[in-house]
Amino acid sequence: MSLESVRQFFAERAPEIGIIELSESTATVALAARAHHVEAGQIAKTLSLKVKDRVILIVTRGDARLDNRKLKATLGAKARMLSTDEVVNWTGHPVGGVCPFGLETPLQVFCDVSLRHYQEVLPAAGSINSAVRIDPETLAKLTDATWVDVCEIPA
């Protein structure tokens, strides 16, 4: 069902973007990078967070880490990661397939500026073996995302 909601999302908003389905798992950044033959940074991971009483998504490059200081300064409060059950309940997507497309519940989406390092990124597409190839600006536009700087990039 999750993959189907993403399929519907793209059919309505960007039919030119195709969903890639693989036979192997792409549930982690390392697995996805290996399966798609790209560097880890090019995998766009979607983090599900609770800030005060709201749930948000942050899409960042795969090798980036959240900077709690930047995150708190940007969002005005500390954030915590959602539990596996909360992720599924809020997004409708399984952990390892979470993406900002075809969400169960409308959520505010933020894109970290680290994504702009790449011309094309690969976020999951609602299952642990699916993805889309998309440029970061289109990703942000399709999800009404706000650009933020809340991550650290490894040296």
PDB file of C-alpha atoms in Angstrom:
ATOM      1  CA  MET A   1       0.000   0.000   0.000  1.00  0.00           C
ATOM      2  CA  SER A   2       2.804   2.433   0.828  1.00  0.00           C
ATOM      3  CA  LEU A   3       4.452   1.937  -2.564  1.00  0.00           C
ATOM      4  CA  GLU A   4       1.030   2.417  -4.150  1.00  0.00           C
ATOM      5  CA  SER A   5       0.500   5.767  -2.397  1.00  0.00           C
ATOM      6  CA  VAL A   6       3.878   6.923  -3.761  1.00  0.00           C
ATOM      7  CA  ARG A   7       2.936   5.657  -7.218  1.00  0.00           C
ATOM      8  CA  GLN A   8      -0.291   7.683  -7.005  1.00  0.00           C
ATOM      9  CA  PHE A   9       1.629  10.760  -5.782  1.00  0.00           C
ATOM     10  CA  PHE A  10       3.891  10.721  -8.839  1.00  0.00           C
ATOM     11  CA  ALA A  11       1.070   9.863 -11.247  1.00  0.00           C
ATOM     12  CA  GLU A  12      -0.700  13.048 -10.113  1.00  0.00           C
ATOM     13  CA  ARG A  13       2.251  15.430  -9.671  1.00  0.00           C
ATOM     14  CA  ALA A  14       5.171  14.237 -11.798  1.00  0.00           C
ATOM     15  CA  PRO A  15       4.273  11.349 -14.116  1.00  0.00           C
ATOM     16  CA  GLU A  16       7.653  11.644 -15.837  1.00  0.00           C
ATOM     17  CA  ILE A  17       9.387  10.376 -12.681  1.00  0.00           C
ATOM     18  CA  GLY A  18       9.489   6.596 -12.562  1.00  0.00           C
ATOM     19  CA  ILE A  19       9.782   4.418  -9.491  1.00  0.00           C
ATOM     20  CA  ILE A  20      12.735   2.045  -9.463  1.00  0.00           C
ATOM     21  CA  GLU A  21      11.991  -1.325  -7.857  1.00  0.00           C
ATOM     22  CA  LEU A  22      14.837  -3.716  -7.131  1.00  0.00           C
ATOM     23  CA  SER A  23      14.825  -7.325  -5.982  1.00  0.00           C
ATOM     24  CA  GLU A  24      17.300  -6.522  -3.204  1.00  0.00           C
ATOM     25  CA  SER A  25      16.778  -4.445  -0.070  1.00  0.00           C
ATOM     26  CA  THR A  26      17.730  -0.777  -0.141  1.00  0.00           C
ATOM     27  CA  ALA A  27      16.545  -0.187   3.434  1.00  0.00           C
ATOM     28  CA  THR A  28      19.792   1.423   4.606  1.00  0.00           C
ATOM     29  CA  VAL A  29      21.964   4.105   3.058  1.00  0.00           C
ATOM     30  CA  ALA A  30      24.794   1.606   2.524  1.00  0.00           C
ATOM     31  CA  LEU A  31      22.519  -0.976   0.877  1.00  0.00           C
ATOM     32  CA  ALA A  32      20.856   1.647  -1.314  1.00  0.00           C
ATOM     33  CA  ALA A  33      24.156   3.186  -2.422  1.00  0.00           C
ATOM     34  CA  ARG A  34      25.534  -0.221  -3.364  1.00  0.00           C
ATOM     35  CA  ALA A  35      22.354  -1.289  -5.196  1.00  0.00           C
ATOM     36  CA  HIS A  36      22.104   1.972  -7.182  1.00  0.00           C
ATOM     37  CA  HIS A  37      25.873   2.287  -7.794  1.00  0.00           C
ATOM     38  CA  VAL A  38      26.144   5.749  -6.239  1.00  0.00           C
ATOM     39  CA  GLU A  39      28.018   7.199  -3.287  1.00  0.00           C
ATOM     40  CA  ALA A  40      26.249   7.177   0.094  1.00  0.00           C
ATOM     41  CA  GLY A  41      25.729  10.940   0.046  1.00  0.00           C
ATOM     42  CA  GLN A  42      23.567  10.676  -3.056  1.00  0.00           C
ATOM     43  CA  ILE A  43      20.985   8.582  -1.187  1.00  0.00           C
ATOM     44  CA  ALA A  44      18.378  10.996   0.203  1.00  0.00           C
ATOM     45  CA  LYS A  45      17.355   9.731   3.626  1.00  0.00           C
ATOM     46  CA  THR A  46      14.120  10.886   5.216  1.00  0.00           C
ATOM     47  CA  LEU A  47      14.184  11.329   8.985  1.00  0.00           C
ATOM     48  CA  SER A  48      10.919  11.326  10.955  1.00  0.00           C
ATOM     49  CA  LEU A  49      11.075  13.598  13.990  1.00  0.00           C
ATOM     50  CA  LYS A  50       8.806  14.964  16.682  1.00  0.00           C
ATOM     51  CA  VAL A  51       9.383  18.589  17.664  1.00  0.00           C
ATOM     52  CA  LYS A  52       7.184  19.658  20.580  1.00  0.00           C
ATOM     53  CA  ASP A  53       3.730  18.478  19.492  1.00  0.00           C
ATOM     54  CA  ARG A  54       4.305  18.181  15.748  1.00  0.00           C
ATOM     55  CA  VAL A  55       5.797  15.516  13.513  1.00  0.00           C
ATOM     56  CA  ILE A  56       8.076  16.627  10.688  1.00  0.00           C
ATOM     57  CA  LEU A  57      10.248  15.041   8.026  1.00  0.00           C
ATOM     58  CA  ILE A  58      13.791  16.105   7.208  1.00  0.00           C
ATOM     59  CA  VAL A  59      15.294  14.895   3.945  1.00  0.00           C
ATOM     60  CA  THR A  60      19.073  14.976   3.902  1.00  0.00           C
ATOM     61  CA  ARG A  61      21.937  13.386   2.037  1.00  0.00           C
ATOM     62  CA  GLY A  62      22.737   9.866   3.141  1.00  0.00           C
ATOM     63  CA  ASP A  63      26.118  10.527   4.717  1.00  0.00           C
ATOM     64  CA  ALA A  64      25.010  13.587   6.708  1.00  0.00           C
ATOM     65  CA  ARG A  65      24.239  13.616  10.419  1.00  0.00           C
ATOM     66  CA  LEU A  66      21.766  15.861  12.176  1.00  0.00           C
ATOM     67  CA  ASP A  67      23.423  18.662  14.115  1.00  0.00           C
ATOM     68  CA  ASN A  68      21.269  18.979  17.244  1.00  0.00           C
ATOM     69  CA  ARG A  69      22.418  22.547  17.886  1.00  0.00           C
ATOM     70  CA  LYS A  70      21.477  23.680  14.357  1.00  0.00           C
ATOM     71  CA  LEU A  71      18.232  21.712  14.500  1.00  0.00           C
ATOM     72  CA  LYS A  72      17.146  23.316  17.778  1.00  0.00           C
ATOM     73  CA  ALA A  73      18.088  26.791  16.539  1.00  0.00           C
ATOM     74  CA  THR A  74      16.141  26.264  13.297  1.00  0.00           C
ATOM     75  CA  LEU A  75      13.035  24.596  14.736  1.00  0.00           C
ATOM     76  CA  GLY A  76      12.940  26.334  18.122  1.00  0.00           C
ATOM     77  CA  ALA A  77      13.014  23.153  20.203  1.00  0.00           C
ATOM     78  CA  LYS A  78      14.763  19.829  20.662  1.00  0.00           C
ATOM     79  CA  ALA A  79      13.645  17.015  18.384  1.00  0.00           C
ATOM     80  CA  ARG A  80      13.380  13.287  18.932  1.00  0.00           C
ATOM     81  CA  MET A  81      13.304  10.479  16.398  1.00  0.00           C
ATOM     82  CA  LEU A  82       9.970   8.679  16.061  1.00  0.00           C
ATOM     83  CA  SER A  83       9.715   5.028  17.061  1.00  0.00           C
ATOM     84  CA  THR A  84       9.234   2.422  14.329  1.00  0.00           C
ATOM     85  CA  ASP A  85       5.498   2.211  15.071  1.00  0.00           C
ATOM     86  CA  GLU A  86       5.140   5.988  15.072  1.00  0.00           C
ATOM     87  CA  VAL A  87       6.950   6.223  11.721  1.00  0.00           C
ATOM     88  CA  VAL A  88       4.539   3.749  10.116  1.00  0.00           C
ATOM     89  CA  ASN A  89       1.472   5.387  11.707  1.00  0.00           C
ATOM     90  CA  TRP A  90       2.415   8.930  10.646  1.00  0.00           C
ATOM     91  CA  THR A  91       3.942   8.325   7.216  1.00  0.00           C
ATOM     92  CA  GLY A  92       2.302   5.077   6.115  1.00  0.00           C
ATOM     93  CA  HIS A  93       5.754   3.914   5.004  1.00  0.00           C
ATOM     94  CA  PRO A  94       7.915   1.212   6.597  1.00  0.00           C
ATOM     95  CA  VAL A  95      11.258   2.119   8.135  1.00  0.00           C
ATOM     96  CA  GLY A  96      13.760   1.768   5.295  1.00  0.00           C
ATOM     97  CA  GLY A  97      11.171   2.980   2.778  1.00  0.00           C
ATOM     98  CA  VAL A  98      10.234   6.307   4.346  1.00  0.00           C
ATOM     99  CA  CYS A  99      10.030   9.189   1.908  1.00  0.00           C
ATOM    100  CA  PRO A 100       8.219  12.544   1.722  1.00  0.00           C
ATOM    101  CA  PHE A 101       5.878  11.295  -1.047  1.00  0.00           C
ATOM    102  CA  GLY A 102       2.432   9.705  -0.705  1.00  0.00           C
ATOM    103  CA  LEU A 103       2.212  10.256   3.037  1.00  0.00           C
ATOM    104  CA  GLU A 104      -0.533   8.802   5.229  1.00  0.00           C
ATOM    105  CA  THR A 105      -0.778  12.128   7.079  1.00  0.00           C
ATOM    106  CA  PRO A 106       0.219  15.504   5.599  1.00  0.00           C
ATOM    107  CA  LEU A 107       3.489  16.447   7.310  1.00  0.00           C
ATOM    108  CA  GLN A 108       5.770  19.452   7.050  1.00  0.00           C
ATOM    109  CA  VAL A 109       8.845  18.544   5.018  1.00  0.00           C
ATOM    110  CA  PHE A 110      12.268  20.151   5.310  1.00  0.00           C
ATOM    111  CA  CYS A 111      15.133  19.561   2.877  1.00  0.00           C
ATOM    112  CA  ASP A 112      18.639  20.017   4.203  1.00  0.00           C
ATOM    113  CA  VAL A 113      20.880  22.140   1.987  1.00  0.00           C
ATOM    114  CA  SER A 114      23.353  19.235   1.882  1.00  0.00           C
ATOM    115  CA  LEU A 115      21.169  17.675  -0.846  1.00  0.00           C
ATOM    116  CA  ARG A 116      22.156  20.494  -3.210  1.00  0.00           C
ATOM    117  CA  HIS A 117      25.653  19.004  -3.479  1.00  0.00           C
ATOM    118  CA  TYR A 118      24.194  16.548  -6.017  1.00  0.00           C
ATOM    119  CA  GLN A 119      22.368  17.109  -9.292  1.00  0.00           C
ATOM    120  CA  GLU A 120      20.366  13.945  -8.639  1.00  0.00           C
ATOM    121  CA  VAL A 121      19.477  12.160  -5.398  1.00  0.00           C
ATOM    122  CA  LEU A 122      17.710   8.872  -4.678  1.00  0.00           C
ATOM    123  CA  PRO A 123      15.097   8.910  -1.929  1.00  0.00           C
ATOM    124  CA  ALA A 124      13.128   5.770  -1.089  1.00  0.00           C
ATOM    125  CA  ALA A 125       9.697   5.370  -2.652  1.00  0.00           C
ATOM    126  CA  GLY A 126       7.582   3.825   0.077  1.00  0.00           C
ATOM    127  CA  SER A 127       9.098   0.347   0.335  1.00  0.00           C
ATOM    128  CA  ILE A 128      12.419  -1.172   1.372  1.00  0.00           C
ATOM    129  CA  ASN A 129      13.432  -1.894  -2.228  1.00  0.00           C
ATOM    130  CA  SER A 130      12.193   1.146  -4.159  1.00  0.00           C
ATOM    131  CA  ALA A 131      13.518   4.593  -4.993  1.00  0.00           C
ATOM    132  CA  VAL A 132      13.228   7.475  -7.419  1.00  0.00           C
ATOM    133  CA  ARG A 133      15.933   9.483  -9.153  1.00  0.00           C
ATOM    134  CA  ILE A 134      15.144  13.163  -8.716  1.00  0.00           C
ATOM    135  CA  ASP A 135      16.946  16.477  -8.587  1.00  0.00           C
ATOM    136  CA  PRO A 136      16.865  18.121  -5.133  1.00  0.00           C
ATOM    137  CA  GLU A 137      14.997  21.235  -6.282  1.00  0.00           C
ATOM    138  CA  THR A 138      12.201  19.140  -7.808  1.00  0.00           C
ATOM    139  CA  LEU A 139      12.039  17.021  -4.647  1.00  0.00           C
ATOM    140  CA  ALA A 140      11.583  20.173  -2.556  1.00  0.00           C
ATOM    141  CA  LYS A 141       9.038  21.663  -4.947  1.00  0.00           C
ATOM    142  CA  LEU A 142       6.897  18.494  -5.139  1.00  0.00           C
ATOM    143  CA  THR A 143       6.767  18.176  -1.341  1.00  0.00           C
ATOM    144  CA  ASP A 144       6.408  21.905  -0.563  1.00  0.00           C
ATOM    145  CA  ALA A 145       9.578  21.576   1.484  1.00  0.00           C
ATOM    146  CA  THR A 146      11.406  24.354   3.257  1.00  0.00           C
ATOM    147  CA  TRP A 147      15.189  24.439   2.798  1.00  0.00           C
ATOM    148  CA  VAL A 148      17.152  24.341   6.071  1.00  0.00           C
ATOM    149  CA  ASP A 149      20.747  23.880   7.221  1.00  0.00           C
ATOM    150  CA  VAL A 150      20.543  21.352  10.076  1.00  0.00           C
ATOM    151  CA  CYS A 151      23.176  18.732   9.229  1.00  0.00           C
ATOM    152  CA  GLU A 152      26.893  18.081   9.430  1.00  0.00           C
ATOM    153  CA  ILE A 153      28.659  16.617   6.421  1.00  0.00           C
ATOM    154  CA  PRO A 154      31.569  14.230   7.049  1.00  0.00           C
ATOM    155  CA  ALA A 155      34.984  15.628   6.155  1.00  0.00           C
TER     156      ALA A 155
END
